[in-house]
Tab-separated table of C-alpha atoms in Angstrom:
chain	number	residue	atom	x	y	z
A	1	UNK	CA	-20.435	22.016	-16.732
A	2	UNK	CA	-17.911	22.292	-19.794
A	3	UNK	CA	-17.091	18.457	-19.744
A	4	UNK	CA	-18.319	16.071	-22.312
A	5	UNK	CA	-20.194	13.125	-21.441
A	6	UNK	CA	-17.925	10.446	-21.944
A	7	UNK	CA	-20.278	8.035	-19.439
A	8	UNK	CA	-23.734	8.046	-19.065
A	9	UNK	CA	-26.109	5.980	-17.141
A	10	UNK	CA	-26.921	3.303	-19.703
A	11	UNK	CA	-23.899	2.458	-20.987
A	12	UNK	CA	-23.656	0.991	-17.430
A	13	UNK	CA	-23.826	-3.004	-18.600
A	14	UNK	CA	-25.982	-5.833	-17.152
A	15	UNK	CA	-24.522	-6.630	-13.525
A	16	UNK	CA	-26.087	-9.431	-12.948
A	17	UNK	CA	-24.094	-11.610	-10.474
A	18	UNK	CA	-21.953	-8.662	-9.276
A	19	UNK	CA	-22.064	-7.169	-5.565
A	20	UNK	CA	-20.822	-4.158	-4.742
A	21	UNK	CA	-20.430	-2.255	-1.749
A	22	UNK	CA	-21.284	1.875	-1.917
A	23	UNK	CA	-19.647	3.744	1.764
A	24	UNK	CA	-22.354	6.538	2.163
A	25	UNK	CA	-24.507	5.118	-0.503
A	26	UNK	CA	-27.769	6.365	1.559
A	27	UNK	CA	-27.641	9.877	0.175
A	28	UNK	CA	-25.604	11.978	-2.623
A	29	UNK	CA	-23.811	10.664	-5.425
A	30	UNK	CA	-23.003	7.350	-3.450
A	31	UNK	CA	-26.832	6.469	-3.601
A	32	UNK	CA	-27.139	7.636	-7.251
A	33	UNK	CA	-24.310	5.154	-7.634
A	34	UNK	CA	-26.587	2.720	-5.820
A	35	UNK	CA	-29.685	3.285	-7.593
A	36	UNK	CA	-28.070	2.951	-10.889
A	37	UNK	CA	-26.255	-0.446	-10.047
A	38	UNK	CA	-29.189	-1.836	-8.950
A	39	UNK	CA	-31.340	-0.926	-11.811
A	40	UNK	CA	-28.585	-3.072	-13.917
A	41	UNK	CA	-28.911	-5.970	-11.423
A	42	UNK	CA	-26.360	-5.190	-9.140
A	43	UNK	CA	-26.341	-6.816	-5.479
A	44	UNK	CA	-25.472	-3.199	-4.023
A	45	UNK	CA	-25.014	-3.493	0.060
A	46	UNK	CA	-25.564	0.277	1.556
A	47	UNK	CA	-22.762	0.905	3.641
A	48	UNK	CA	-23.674	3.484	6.092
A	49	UNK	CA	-23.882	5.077	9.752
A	50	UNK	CA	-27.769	5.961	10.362
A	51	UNK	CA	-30.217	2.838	9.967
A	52	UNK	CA	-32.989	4.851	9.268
A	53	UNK	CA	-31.738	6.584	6.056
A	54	UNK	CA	-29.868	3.959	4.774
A	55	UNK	CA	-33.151	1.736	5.137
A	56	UNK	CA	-35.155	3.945	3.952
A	57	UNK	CA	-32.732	4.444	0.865
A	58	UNK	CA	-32.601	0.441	0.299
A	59	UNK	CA	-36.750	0.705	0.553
A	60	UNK	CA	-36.682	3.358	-2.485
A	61	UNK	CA	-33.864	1.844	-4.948
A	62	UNK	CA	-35.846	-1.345	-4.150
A	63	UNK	CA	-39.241	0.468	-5.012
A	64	UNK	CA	-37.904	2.231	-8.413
A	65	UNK	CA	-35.425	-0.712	-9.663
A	66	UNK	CA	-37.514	-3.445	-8.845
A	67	UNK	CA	-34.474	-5.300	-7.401
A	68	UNK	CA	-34.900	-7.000	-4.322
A	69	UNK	CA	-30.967	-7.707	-3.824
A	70	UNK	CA	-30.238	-4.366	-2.330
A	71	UNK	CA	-29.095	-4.526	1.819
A	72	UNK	CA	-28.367	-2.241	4.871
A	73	UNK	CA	-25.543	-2.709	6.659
A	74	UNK	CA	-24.146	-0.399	8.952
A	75	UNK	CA	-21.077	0.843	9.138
A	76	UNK	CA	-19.829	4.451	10.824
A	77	UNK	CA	-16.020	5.252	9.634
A	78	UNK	CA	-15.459	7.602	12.676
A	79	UNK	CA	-14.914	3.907	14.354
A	80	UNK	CA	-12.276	1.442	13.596
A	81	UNK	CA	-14.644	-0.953	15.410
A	82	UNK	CA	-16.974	-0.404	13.510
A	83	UNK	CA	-15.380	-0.851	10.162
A	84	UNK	CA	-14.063	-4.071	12.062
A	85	UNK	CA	-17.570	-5.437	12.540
A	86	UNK	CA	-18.881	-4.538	9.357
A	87	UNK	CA	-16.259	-6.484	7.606
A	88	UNK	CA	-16.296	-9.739	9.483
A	89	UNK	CA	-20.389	-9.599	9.461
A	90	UNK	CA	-19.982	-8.947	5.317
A	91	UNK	CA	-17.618	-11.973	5.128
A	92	UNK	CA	-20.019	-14.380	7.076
A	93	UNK	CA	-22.821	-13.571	4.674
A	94	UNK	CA	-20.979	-13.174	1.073
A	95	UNK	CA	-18.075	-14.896	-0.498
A	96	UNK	CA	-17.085	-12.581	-3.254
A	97	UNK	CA	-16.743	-8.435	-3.558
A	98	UNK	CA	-17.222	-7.597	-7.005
A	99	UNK	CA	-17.083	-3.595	-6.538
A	100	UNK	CA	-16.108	-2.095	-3.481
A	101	UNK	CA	-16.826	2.341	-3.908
A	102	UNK	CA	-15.328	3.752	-0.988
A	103	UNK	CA	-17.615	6.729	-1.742
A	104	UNK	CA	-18.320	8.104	1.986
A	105	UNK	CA	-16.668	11.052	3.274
A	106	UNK	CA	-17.231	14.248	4.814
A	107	UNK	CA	-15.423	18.157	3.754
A	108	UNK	CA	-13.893	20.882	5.296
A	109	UNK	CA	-15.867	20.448	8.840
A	110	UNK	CA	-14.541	21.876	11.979
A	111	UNK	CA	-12.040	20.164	14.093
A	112	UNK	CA	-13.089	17.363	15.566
A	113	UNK	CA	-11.730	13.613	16.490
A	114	UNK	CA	-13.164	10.142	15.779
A	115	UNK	CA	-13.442	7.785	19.186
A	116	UNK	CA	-9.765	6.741	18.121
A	117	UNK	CA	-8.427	9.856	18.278
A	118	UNK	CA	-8.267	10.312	14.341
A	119	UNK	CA	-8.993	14.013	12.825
A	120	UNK	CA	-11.866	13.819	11.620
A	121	UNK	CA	-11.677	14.825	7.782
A	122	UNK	CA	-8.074	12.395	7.397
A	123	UNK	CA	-9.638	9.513	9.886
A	124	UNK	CA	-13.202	8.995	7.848
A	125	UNK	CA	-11.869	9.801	4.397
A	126	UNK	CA	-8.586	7.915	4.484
A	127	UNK	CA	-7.969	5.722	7.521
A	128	UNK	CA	-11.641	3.940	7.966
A	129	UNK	CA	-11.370	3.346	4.240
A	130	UNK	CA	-8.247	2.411	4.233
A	131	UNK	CA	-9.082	-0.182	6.905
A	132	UNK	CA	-12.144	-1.359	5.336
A	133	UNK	CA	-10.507	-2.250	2.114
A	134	UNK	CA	-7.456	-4.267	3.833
A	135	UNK	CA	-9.932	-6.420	5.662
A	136	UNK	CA	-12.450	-6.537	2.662
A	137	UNK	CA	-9.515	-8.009	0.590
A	138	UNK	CA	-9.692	-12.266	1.256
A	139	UNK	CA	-12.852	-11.690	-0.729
A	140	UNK	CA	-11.598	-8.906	-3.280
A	141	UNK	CA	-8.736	-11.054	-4.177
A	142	UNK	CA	-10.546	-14.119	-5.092
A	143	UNK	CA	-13.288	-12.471	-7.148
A	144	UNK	CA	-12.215	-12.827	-10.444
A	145	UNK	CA	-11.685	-8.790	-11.900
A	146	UNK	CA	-12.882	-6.917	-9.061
A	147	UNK	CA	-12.668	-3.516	-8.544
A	148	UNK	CA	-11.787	-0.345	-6.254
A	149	UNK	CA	-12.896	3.020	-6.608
A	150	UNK	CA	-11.624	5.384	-3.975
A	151	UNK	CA	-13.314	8.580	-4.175
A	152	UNK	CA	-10.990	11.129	-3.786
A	153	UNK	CA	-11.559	15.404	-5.096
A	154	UNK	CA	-9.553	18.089	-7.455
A	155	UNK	CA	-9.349	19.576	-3.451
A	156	UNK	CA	-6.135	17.140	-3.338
A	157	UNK	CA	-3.935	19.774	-5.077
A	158	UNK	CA	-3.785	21.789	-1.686
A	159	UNK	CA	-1.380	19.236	-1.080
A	160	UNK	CA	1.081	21.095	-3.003
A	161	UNK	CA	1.212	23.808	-0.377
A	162	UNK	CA	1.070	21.704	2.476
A	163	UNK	CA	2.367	18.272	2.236
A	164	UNK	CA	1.426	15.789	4.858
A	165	UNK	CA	2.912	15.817	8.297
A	166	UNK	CA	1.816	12.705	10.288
A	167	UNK	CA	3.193	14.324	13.302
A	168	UNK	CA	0.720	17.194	13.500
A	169	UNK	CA	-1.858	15.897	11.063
A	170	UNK	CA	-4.642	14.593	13.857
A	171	UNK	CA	-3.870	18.133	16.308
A	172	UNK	CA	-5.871	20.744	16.456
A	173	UNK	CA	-3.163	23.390	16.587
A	174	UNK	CA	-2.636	24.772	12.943
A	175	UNK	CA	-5.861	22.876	11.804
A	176	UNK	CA	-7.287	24.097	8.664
A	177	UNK	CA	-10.210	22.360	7.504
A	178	UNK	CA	-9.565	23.376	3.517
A	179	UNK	CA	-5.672	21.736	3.649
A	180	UNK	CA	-6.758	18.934	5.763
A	181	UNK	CA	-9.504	18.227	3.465
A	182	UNK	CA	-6.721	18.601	0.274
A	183	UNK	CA	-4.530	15.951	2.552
A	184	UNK	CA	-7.144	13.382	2.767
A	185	UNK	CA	-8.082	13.575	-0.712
A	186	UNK	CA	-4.648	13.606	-1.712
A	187	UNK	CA	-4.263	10.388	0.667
A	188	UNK	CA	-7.226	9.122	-1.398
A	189	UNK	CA	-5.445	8.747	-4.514
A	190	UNK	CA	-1.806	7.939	-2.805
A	191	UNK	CA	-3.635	5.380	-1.464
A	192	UNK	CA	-4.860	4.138	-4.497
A	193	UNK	CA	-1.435	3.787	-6.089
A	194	UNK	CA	0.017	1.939	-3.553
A	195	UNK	CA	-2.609	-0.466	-3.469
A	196	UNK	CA	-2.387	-1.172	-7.122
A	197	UNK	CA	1.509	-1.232	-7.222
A	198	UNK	CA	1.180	-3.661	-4.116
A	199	UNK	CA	-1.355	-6.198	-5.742
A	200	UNK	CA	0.412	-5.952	-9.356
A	201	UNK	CA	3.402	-7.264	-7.345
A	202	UNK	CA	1.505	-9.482	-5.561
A	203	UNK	CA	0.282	-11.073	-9.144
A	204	UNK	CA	-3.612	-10.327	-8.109
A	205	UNK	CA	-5.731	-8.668	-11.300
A	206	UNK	CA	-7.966	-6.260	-9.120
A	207	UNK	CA	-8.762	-2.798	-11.203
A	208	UNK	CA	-7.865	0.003	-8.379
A	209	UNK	CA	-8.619	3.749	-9.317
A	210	UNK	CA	-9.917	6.845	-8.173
A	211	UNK	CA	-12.129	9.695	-9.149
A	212	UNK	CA	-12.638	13.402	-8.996
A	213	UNK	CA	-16.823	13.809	-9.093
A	214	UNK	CA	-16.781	17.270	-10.065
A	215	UNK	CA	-18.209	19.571	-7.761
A	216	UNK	CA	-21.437	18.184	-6.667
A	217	UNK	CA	-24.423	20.032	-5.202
A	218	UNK	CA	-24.790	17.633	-2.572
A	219	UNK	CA	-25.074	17.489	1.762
A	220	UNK	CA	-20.906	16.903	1.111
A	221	UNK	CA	-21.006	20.634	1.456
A	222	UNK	CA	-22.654	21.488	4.512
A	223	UNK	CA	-19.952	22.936	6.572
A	224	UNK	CA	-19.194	25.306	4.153
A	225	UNK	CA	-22.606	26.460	2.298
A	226	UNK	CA	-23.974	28.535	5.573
A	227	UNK	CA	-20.192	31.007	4.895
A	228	UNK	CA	-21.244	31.711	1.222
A	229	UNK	CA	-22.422	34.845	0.391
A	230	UNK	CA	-24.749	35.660	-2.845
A	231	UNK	CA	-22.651	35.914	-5.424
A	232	UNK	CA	-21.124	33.083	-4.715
A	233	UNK	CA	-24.086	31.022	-4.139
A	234	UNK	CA	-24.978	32.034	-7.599
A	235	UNK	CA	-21.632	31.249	-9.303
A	236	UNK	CA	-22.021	27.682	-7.537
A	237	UNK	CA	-25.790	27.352	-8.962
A	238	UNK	CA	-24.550	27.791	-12.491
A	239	UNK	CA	-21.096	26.047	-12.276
A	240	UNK	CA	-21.511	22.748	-10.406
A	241	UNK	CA	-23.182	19.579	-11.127
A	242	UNK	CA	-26.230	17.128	-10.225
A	243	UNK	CA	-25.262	14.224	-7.910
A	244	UNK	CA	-26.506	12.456	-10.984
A	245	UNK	CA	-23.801	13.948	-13.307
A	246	UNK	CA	-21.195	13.770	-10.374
A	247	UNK	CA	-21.840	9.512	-9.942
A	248	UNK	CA	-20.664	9.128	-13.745
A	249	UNK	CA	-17.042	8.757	-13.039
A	250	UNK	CA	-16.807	6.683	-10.230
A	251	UNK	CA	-19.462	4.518	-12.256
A	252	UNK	CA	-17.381	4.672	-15.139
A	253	UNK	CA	-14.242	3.424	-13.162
A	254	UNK	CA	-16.953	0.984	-11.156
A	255	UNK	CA	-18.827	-0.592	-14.280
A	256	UNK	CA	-17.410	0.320	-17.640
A	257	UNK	CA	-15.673	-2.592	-19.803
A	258	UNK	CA	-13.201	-0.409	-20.975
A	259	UNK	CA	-11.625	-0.471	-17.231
A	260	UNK	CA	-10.324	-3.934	-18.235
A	261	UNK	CA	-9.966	-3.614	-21.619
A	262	UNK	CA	-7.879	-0.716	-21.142
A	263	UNK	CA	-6.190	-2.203	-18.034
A	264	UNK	CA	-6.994	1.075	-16.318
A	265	UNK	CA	-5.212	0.420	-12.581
A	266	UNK	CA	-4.100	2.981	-10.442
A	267	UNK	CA	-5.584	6.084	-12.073
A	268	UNK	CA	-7.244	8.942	-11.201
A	269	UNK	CA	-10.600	9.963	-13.553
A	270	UNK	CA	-12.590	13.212	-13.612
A	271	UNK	CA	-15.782	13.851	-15.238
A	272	UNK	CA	-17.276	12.370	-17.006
A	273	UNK	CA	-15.233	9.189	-17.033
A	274	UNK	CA	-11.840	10.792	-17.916
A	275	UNK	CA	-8.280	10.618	-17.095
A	276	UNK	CA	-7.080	13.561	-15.054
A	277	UNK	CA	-4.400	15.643	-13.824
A	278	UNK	CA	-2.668	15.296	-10.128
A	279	UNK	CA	-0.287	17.392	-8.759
A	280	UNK	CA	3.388	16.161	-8.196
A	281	UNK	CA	2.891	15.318	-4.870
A	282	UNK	CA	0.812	12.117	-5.707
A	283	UNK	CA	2.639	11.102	-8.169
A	284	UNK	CA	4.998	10.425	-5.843
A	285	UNK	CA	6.060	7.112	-5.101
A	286	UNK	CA	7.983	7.620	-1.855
A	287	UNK	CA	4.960	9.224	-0.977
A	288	UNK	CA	2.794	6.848	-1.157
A	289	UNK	CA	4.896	4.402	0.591
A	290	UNK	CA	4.805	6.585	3.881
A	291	UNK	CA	1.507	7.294	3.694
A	292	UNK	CA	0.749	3.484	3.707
A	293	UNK	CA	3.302	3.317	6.382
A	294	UNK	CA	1.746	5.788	8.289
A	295	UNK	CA	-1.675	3.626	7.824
A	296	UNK	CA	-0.308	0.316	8.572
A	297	UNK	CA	0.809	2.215	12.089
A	298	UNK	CA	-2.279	3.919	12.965
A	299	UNK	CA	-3.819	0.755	12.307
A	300	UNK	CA	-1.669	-1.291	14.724
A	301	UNK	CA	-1.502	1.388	17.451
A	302	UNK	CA	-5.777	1.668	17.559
A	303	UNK	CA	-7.006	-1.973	16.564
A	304	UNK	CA	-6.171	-4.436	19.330
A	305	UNK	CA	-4.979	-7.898	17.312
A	306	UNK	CA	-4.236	-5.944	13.950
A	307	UNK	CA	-1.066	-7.765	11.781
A	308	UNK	CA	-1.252	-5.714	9.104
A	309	UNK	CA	-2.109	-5.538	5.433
A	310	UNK	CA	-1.518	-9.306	3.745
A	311	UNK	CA	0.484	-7.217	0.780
């Protein structure tokens, strides 16, 4: 609530010819993110698990934008087969990826485990996305200054107290669902780095970043809004945000010119379309490199036919 406004919604500019992809984009600041695209002639394809909402979500942004180019497809990141058929049925309809907002994720829920065995909190929020954006690349690459915006949280400096150990990190014994939520978010922006580094190398001009939203009054807190008690349901009225205020810096990272006029690549933004601070341990760069490791294993161990990331 003490930010600035660096980024609002109509300094978004005219996206006409642009497609974008929004994980989670049927509710919450992924389908203010939606809305907003479309109402600047975005192509904006609603990435998300339940048909229902995210039809009825692509009915609405139709109804209020008057764009007709907005889509359901479905896609649930507790399955890498899933995020395996969603890519290959994107590819067969669409040649280009303008914007892809890894936006979907879920926070500090009880222990549970995907259908490949993934903790739930590190599998949705870092592996699934991970996954989708390796086999979402042919297309990335060959749009001509495409972007990334992984959606990562402030929660990453828990990291600092716990690291990440891939040994333990999808058992239930020790589980805490506040640190595992900090080492998925911090994977978030590790992730981000790497990716950049990788496709710098690789001499491909894709604009990768990540974003804190702020803390957002949205269903992302449903695990842990039941254990509040008064007082601190009041402190959280007065000092978080509207999804509406929370979409500004992953649209600012998603939209704004000065991404590339900047070269902003392998940042991480806060509200409202800011640079921000990271603890040490993402600023790591052996980190990163295990944590992609780490991926690129998962990856090969759960997905029958997998060869690995083309960077």
């Amino acid at each position: 609530m003490f930010w600035s406004k660096s980024y609002s919604f109509n300094k978004i500019p005219d996206l006409s010819g642009k497609l974008a992809v929004i994980t989670g984009s049927n509710t919450g600041i992924g389908k203010v993110c939606a809305l907003e695209m479309a109402r600047k002639n975005c192509h904006v394809v609603i990435a998300s698990r339940t048909e229902s909402k995210g039809l009825a979500a692509v009915d609405e942004i139709k109804q209020v934008t008057g764009n007709d180019k907005v889509e359901f497809m479905q896609l649930n990141l507790l399955s890498l087969q899933s995020v395996k058929r969603f890519a290959e049925a994107f590819k067969a309809k669409h040649d280009r990826l303008d914007i892809l907002m890894n936006n979907a994720g879920v926070m500090m829920c009880p222990f549970g485990l995907s259908e490949d065995g993934l903790e739930t909190q590190f599998g949705t929020n870092h592996i699934a996305h991970y996954y989708l954006t390796i086999l979402l690349l042919p297309v990335i690459e060959k749009t001509p200054k495409a972007r990334i915006v992984n959606v990562s949280s402030a929660g990453h400096a828990f990291s600092m107290l716990s690291g990440i150990d891939y040994d333990t990190i999808n058992e239930e014994k020790g589980y805490s669902k506040v640190f595992q939520y900090g080492k998925s978010k911090a994977a978030n922006i590790l992730f981000t780095r790497e990716l950049s580094r990788r496709l710098e190398e690789k001499g491909v001009d894709v604009y990768v970043n990540c974003n804190h939203p702020g803390v957002v009054r949205s269903e992302l807190t449903r695990h842990i809004i039941n254990q509040k008690s008064i007082l601190e349901s009041i402190y959280d009225a007065a000092m978080t945000i509207t999804t509406e205020d929370g979409a500004l810096a992953q649209l600012y990272l998603a939209t704004s010119p000065e991404v590339e006029s900047k070269k902003i690549k392998g940042q991480y933004y806060v509200p409202y379309g800011k640079p921000g601070w990271t603890v040490p341990f993402v600023k790591s760069e052996k980190n990163a490199k295990d944590l992609w490791d780490y991926s690129e294993k998962i990856l090969k161990e759960k997905v029958p036919g997998y060869d690995g990331a083309p960077l």
